[in-house]
Coordinates of C-alpha atoms in Angstrom, one line a residue:
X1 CA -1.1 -42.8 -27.8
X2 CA -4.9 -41.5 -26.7
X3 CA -3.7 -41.7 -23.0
X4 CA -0.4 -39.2 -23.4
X5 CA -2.8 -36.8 -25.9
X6 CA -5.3 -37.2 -23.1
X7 CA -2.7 -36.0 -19.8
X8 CA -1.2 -33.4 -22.6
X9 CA -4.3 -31.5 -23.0
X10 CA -6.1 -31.8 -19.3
X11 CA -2.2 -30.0 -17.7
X12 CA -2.0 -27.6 -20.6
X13 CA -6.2 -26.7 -20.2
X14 CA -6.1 -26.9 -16.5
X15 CA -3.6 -24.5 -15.3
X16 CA -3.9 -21.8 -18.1
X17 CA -6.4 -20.5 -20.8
X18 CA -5.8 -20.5 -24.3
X19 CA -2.6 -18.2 -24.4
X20 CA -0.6 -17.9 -21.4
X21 CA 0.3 -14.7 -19.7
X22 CA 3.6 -13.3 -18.3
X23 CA 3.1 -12.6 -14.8
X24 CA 4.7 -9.0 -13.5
X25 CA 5.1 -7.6 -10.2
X26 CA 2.5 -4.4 -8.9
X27 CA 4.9 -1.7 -9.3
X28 CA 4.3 1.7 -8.3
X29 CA 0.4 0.8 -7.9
X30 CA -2.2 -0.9 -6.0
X31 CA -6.0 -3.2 -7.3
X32 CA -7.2 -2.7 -3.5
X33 CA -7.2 0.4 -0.8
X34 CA -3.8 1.5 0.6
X35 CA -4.5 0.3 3.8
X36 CA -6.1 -3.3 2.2
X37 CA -2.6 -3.5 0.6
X38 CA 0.5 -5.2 2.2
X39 CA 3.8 -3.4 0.2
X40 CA 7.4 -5.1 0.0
X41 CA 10.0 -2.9 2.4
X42 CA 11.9 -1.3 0.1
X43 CA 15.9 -0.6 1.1
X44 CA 16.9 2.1 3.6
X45 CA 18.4 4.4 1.0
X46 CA 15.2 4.0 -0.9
X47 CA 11.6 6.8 -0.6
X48 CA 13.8 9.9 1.0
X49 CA 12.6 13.2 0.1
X50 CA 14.0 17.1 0.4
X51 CA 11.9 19.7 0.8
X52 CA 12.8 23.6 0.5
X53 CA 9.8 26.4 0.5
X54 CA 8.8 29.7 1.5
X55 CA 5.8 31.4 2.3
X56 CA 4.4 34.0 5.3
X57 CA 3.6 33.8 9.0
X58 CA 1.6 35.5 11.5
X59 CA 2.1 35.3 15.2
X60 CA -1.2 34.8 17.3
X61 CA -2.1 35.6 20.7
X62 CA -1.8 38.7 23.1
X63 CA -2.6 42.0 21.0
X64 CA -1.7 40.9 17.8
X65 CA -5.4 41.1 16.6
X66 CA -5.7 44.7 17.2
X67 CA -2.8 45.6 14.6
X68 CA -3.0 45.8 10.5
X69 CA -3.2 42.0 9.0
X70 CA -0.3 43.1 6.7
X71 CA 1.7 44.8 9.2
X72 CA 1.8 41.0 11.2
X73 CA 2.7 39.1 7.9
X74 CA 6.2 37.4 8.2
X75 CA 8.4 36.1 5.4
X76 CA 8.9 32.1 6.5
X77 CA 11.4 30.3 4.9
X78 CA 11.5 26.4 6.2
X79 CA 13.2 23.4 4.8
X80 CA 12.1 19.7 5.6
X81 CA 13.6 16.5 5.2
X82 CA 12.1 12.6 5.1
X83 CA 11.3 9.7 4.4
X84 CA 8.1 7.3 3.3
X85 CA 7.8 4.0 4.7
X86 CA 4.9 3.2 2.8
X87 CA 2.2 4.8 0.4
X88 CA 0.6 6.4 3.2
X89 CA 3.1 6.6 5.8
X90 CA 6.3 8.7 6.3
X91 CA 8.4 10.6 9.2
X92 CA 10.1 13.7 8.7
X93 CA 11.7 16.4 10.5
X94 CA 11.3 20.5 9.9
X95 CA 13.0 23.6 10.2
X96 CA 11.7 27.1 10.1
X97 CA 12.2 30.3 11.4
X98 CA 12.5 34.0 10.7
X99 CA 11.0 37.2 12.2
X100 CA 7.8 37.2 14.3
X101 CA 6.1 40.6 14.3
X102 CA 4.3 40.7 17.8
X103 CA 2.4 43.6 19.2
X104 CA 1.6 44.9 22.4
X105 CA 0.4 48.1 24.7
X106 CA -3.1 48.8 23.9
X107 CA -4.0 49.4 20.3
X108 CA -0.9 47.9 19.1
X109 CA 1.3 50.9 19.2
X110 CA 4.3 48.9 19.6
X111 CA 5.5 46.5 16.8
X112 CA 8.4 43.4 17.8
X113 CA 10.8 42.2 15.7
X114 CA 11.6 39.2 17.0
X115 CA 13.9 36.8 15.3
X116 CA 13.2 33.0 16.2
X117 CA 14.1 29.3 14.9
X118 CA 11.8 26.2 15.7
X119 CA 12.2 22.8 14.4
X120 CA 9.7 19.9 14.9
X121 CA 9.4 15.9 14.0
X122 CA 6.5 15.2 12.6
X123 CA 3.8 11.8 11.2
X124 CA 2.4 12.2 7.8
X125 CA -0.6 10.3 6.7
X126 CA -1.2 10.8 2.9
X127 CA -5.0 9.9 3.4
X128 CA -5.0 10.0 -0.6
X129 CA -3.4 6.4 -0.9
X130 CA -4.7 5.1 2.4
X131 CA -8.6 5.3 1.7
X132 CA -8.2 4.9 -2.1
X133 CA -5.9 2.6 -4.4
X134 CA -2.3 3.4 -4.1
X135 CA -0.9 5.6 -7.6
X136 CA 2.9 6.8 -7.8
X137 CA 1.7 8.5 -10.7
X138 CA -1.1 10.4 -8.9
X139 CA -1.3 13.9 -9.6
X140 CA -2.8 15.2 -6.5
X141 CA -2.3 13.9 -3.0
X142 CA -3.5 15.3 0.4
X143 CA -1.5 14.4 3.2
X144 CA -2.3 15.5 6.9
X145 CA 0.2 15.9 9.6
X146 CA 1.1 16.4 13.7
X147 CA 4.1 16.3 15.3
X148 CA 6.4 18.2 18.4
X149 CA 8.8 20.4 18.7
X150 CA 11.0 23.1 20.2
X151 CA 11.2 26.9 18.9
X152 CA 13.8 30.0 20.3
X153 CA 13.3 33.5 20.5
X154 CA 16.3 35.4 20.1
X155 CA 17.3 37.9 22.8
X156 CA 16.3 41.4 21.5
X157 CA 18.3 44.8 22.3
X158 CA 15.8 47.1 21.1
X159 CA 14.0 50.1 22.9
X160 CA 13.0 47.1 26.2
X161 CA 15.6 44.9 26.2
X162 CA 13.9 41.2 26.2
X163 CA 16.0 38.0 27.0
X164 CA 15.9 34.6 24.9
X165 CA 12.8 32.3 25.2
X166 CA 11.8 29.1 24.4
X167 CA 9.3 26.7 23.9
X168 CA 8.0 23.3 23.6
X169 CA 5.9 23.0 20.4
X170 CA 2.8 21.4 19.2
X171 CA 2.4 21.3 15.8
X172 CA -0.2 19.9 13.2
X173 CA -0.8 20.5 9.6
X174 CA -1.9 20.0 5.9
X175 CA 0.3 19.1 3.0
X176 CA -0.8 19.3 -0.5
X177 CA 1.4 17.6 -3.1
X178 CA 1.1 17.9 -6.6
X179 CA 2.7 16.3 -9.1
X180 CA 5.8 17.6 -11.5
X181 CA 7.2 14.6 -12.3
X182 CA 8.3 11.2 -11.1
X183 CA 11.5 13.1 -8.6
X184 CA 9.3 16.3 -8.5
X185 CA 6.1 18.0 -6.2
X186 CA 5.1 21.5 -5.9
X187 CA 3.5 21.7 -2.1
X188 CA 1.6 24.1 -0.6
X189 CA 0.7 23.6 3.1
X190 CA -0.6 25.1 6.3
X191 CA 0.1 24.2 9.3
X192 CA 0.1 25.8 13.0
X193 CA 2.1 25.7 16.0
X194 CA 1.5 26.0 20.1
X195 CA 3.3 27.7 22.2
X196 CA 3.6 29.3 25.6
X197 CA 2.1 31.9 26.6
X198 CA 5.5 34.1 27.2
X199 CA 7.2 33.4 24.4
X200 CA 7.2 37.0 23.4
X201 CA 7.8 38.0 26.6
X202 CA 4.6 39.9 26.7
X203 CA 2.0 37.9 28.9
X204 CA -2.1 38.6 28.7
X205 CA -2.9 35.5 31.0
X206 CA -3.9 33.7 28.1
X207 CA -3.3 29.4 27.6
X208 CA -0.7 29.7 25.1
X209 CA 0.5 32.1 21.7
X210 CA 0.6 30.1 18.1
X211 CA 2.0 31.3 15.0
X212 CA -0.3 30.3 11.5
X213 CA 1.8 29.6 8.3
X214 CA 1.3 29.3 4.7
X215 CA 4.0 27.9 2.4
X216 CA 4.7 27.0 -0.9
X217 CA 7.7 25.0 -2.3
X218 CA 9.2 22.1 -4.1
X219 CA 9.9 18.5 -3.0
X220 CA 12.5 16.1 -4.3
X221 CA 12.8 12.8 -4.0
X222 CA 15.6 10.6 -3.7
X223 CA 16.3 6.7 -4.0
X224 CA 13.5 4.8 -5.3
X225 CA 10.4 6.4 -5.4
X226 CA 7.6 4.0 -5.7
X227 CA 6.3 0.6 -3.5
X228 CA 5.7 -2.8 -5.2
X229 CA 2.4 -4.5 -4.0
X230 CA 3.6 -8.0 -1.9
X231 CA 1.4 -10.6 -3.5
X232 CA 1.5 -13.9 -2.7
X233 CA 2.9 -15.7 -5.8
X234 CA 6.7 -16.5 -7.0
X235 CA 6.6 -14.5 -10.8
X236 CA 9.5 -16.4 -11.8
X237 CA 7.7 -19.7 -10.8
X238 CA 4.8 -18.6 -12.8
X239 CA 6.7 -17.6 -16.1
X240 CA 8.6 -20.5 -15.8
X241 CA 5.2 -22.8 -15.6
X242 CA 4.1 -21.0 -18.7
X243 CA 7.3 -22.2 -20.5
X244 CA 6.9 -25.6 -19.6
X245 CA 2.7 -25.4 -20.6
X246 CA 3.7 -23.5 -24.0
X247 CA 5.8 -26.5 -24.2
X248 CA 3.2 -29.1 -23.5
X249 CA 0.8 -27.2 -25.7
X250 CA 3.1 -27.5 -29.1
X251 CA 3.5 -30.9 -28.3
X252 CA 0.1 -31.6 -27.7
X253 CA -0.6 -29.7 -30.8
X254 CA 1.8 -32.1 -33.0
X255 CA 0.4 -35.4 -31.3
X256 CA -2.8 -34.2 -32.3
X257 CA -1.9 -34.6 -35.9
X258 CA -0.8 -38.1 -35.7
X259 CA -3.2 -41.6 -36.3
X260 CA -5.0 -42.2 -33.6
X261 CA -3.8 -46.0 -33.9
X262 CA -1.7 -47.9 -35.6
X263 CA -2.9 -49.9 -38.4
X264 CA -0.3 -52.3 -38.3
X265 CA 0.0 -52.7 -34.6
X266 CA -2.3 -54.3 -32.1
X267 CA -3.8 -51.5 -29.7
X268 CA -2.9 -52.2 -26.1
X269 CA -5.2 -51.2 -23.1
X270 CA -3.5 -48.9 -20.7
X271 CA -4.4 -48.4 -17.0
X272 CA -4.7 -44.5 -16.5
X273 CA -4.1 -43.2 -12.7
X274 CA -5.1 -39.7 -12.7
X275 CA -2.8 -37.3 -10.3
X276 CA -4.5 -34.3 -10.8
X277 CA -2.6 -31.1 -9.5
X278 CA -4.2 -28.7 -7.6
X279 CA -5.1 -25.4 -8.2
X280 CA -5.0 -22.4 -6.1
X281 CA -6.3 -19.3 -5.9
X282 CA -4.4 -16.7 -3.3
X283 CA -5.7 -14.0 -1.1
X284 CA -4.6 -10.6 0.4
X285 CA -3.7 -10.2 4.3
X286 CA -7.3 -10.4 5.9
X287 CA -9.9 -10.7 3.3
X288 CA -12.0 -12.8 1.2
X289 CA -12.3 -11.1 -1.9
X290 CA -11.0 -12.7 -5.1
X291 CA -8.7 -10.6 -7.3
X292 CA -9.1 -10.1 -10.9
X293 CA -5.8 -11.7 -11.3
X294 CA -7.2 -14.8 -9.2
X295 CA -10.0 -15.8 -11.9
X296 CA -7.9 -17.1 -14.4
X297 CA -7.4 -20.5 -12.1
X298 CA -11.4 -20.2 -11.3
X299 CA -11.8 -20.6 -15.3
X300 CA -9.5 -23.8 -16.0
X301 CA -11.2 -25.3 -12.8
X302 CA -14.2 -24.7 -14.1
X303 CA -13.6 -26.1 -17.4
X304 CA -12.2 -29.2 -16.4
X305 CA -15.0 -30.0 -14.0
X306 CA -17.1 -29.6 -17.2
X307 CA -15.0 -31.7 -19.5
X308 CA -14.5 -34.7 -17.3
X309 CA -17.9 -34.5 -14.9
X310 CA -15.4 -34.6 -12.1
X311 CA -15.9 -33.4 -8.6
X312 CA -13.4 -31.1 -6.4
X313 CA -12.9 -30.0 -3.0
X314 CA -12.5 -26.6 -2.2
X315 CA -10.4 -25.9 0.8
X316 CA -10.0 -22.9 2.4
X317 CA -6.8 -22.0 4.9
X318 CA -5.5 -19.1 6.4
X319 CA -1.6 -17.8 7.2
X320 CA -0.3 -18.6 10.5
X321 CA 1.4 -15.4 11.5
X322 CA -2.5 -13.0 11.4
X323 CA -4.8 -13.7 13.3
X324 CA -6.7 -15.9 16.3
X325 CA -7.1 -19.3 15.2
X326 CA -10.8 -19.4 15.6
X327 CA -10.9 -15.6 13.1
X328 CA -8.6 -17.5 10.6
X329 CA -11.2 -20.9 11.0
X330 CA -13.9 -18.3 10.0
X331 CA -12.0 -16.4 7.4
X332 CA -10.6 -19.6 5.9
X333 CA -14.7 -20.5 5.3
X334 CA -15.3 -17.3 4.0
X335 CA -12.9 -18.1 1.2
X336 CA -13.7 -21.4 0.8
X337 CA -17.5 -20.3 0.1
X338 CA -16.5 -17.6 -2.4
X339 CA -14.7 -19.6 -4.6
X340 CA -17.5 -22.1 -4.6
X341 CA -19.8 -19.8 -4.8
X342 CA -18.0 -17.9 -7.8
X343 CA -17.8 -21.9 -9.6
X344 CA -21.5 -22.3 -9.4
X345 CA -22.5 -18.7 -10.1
X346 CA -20.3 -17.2 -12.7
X347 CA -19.3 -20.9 -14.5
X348 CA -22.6 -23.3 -14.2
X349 CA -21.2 -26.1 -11.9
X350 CA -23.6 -27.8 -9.9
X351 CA -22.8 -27.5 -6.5
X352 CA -23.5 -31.0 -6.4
X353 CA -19.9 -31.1 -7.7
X354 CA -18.4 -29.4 -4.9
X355 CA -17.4 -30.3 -1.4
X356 CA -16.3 -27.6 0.8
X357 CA -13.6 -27.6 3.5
X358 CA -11.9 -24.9 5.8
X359 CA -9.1 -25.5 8.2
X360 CA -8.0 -22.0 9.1
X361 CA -4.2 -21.8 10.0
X362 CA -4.1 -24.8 12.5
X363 CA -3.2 -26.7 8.5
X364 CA -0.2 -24.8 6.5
X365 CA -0.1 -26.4 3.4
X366 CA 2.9 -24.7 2.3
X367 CA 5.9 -23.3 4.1
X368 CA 6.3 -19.5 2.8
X369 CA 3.8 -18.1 5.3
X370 CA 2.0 -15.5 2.9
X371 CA 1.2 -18.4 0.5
X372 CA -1.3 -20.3 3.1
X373 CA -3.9 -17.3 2.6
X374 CA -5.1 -19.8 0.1
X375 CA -7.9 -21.6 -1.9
X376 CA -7.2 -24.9 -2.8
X377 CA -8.9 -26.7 -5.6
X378 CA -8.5 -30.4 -5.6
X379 CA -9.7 -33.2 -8.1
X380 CA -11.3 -36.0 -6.0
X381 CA -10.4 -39.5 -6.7

């Protein structure tokens, strides 16, 4: 009877603390940097967006600086259209166009109204949830751009006839989103774009013309709209664990309430082999820090060690897929020691208690490749 009370409480003490947790996927936020983060791919119909704004426009170059600011303002309607691979990364593609008021002959006596399109491909870097913690609920995000493109100039029949032109573009850029709602973004941005130096037809012998933009509009967002962070743990695995230790623990709890012995019987002596389990605590893609969410196995390590006086290795491995195998030999130490080192300094143990180990990724100790960036802690026979 002592012996099953005994194996009762060490699994139900070892694995969990007093009340066990249901464990739920990162949705729609990040503990760690954007860029410290790996996210699941979410499905091709998924993070699209539409956007549709207007704002002005002034063409640059030749003698546009010598006529009335107002008088070179444009109206600039544009509408864009994209998609986010992750947090901090999308591709999408822009249209725009209008009339470009350009100006020429000395003073700017004579004013162009030249009717154009351009459309460009562009990178967008939200450096928002790249350098900080990725929030789908943030309300401010500043997102930098650059792309290419091509833009036409409509033939003109006005007092000088001027054919169509056309240009290659160069185009760059910054996007400000701010937050309506969860399908929602009001966006203001500027961005400019290179041209060559003809594409008004009027040549100074300068490098290239450029037309400035400011815009405002709205943004809306189709599919699903936020990441989930990729950790390296199976969620229905865990909950079903805490079942079964819930389940342990109520039995445990109505053993305890029995005799210890039986009056009437004689007490046999039972041989007890102890198969300890191991415990684990997981690590992001290239790093050595423990997560919050990590500590919970530190604790029931800890505690054990302290209610049975019994040693543990700590081993340290690496994934397979990342990295050299002499980095992941190092980084598989570097883990090793900060679990040790978070044993002895946050939870008492000796470190007389502790042997350490590292075996990089030449050792995968499980099959799932994410799962080997990995702390083991094993009870030593």
């Amino acid at each position: 009877m002592k012996t099953k009370v005994l194996i009762l409480a060490l699994l139900s003490g070892f694995f969990f603390s007093a009340n066990a947790q249901e464990f739920k996927p990162q949705v729609g936020f990040s503990n760690e940097a954007g860029y410290k983060t790996n996210f699941k791919k979410n499905k091709a119909k998924d993070n699209w967006f539409i956007s549709i704004a207007g704002g002005a426009s002034v063409l640059l170059g030749d003698q546009n600086g010598e006529a009335d600011f107002k008088n070179r303002l444009n109206f600039a309607p544009q509408i864009s259209f994209g998609k986010w691979f992750n947090p901090y990364l999308a591709f999408r593609a822009q249209v725009n166009g209008g009339i470009l008021h350009g100006f020429e002959n000395t003073g700017a006596t004579v004013m162009q109204h030249n009717k154009y399109m351009a459309a460009h491909v562009d990178l967008l870097w939200d450096v928002t949830n790249f350098w900080g913690p990725y929030r789908e609920s943030r309300v401010f995000r500043l997102i930098p751009w650059v792309g290419f493109g091509y833009a036409q100039r409509f033939k003109t029949t006005e007092s000088v006839e001027r054919p169509r032109t056309e240009s290659p573009t160069l185009n760059a850029g910054i996007l400000t989103a701010f937050r309506l709602s969860k399908r929602v973004d009001l966006n203001i941005e500027l961005q400019g774009s290179l041209l060559n130096e003809q594409f008004n037809r009027v040549s100074m012998f300068h490098l290239t013309d450029g037309i400035a933009q400011l815009t405002a509009g709205l943004t809306f967002k189709l599919g699903k709209t936020d990441f989930e962070v990729m950790e390296p743990m199976d969620y229905d695995l865990l909950n079903d664990l805490n079942s079964q230790i819930n389940a342990l623990r109520a039995a445990n709890e109505e053993l305890s309430k029995r005799p210890e012995s039986c009056p009437e019987c004689q007490e046999t002596v039972t041989q007890v082999i102890n198969n300890y389990v191991d415990n684990v605590v997981y690590f992001r893609l290239n790093s050595a820090k423990i997560d919050k969410n990590q500590q919970i196995n530190i604790y029931n390590t800890a505690e054990f060690m302290k209610a049975n006086n019994a040693p543990i290795k700590v081993i340290g491995y690496a994934d397979k897929n990342t990295g050299t195998s002499e980095y992941n030999k190092t980084l598989s130490e570097k883990r090793a020691r900060a679990v040790a080192k978070e044993l002895i300094d946050k939870y008492g143990i000796s470190s007389d208690q502790i042997t350490i180990e590292w075996r990089g990724s030449d050792e995968q100790p499980y099959d799932e490749n994410n799962w080997n960036r990995v702390v083991i802690m094993r009870a030593e026979e």
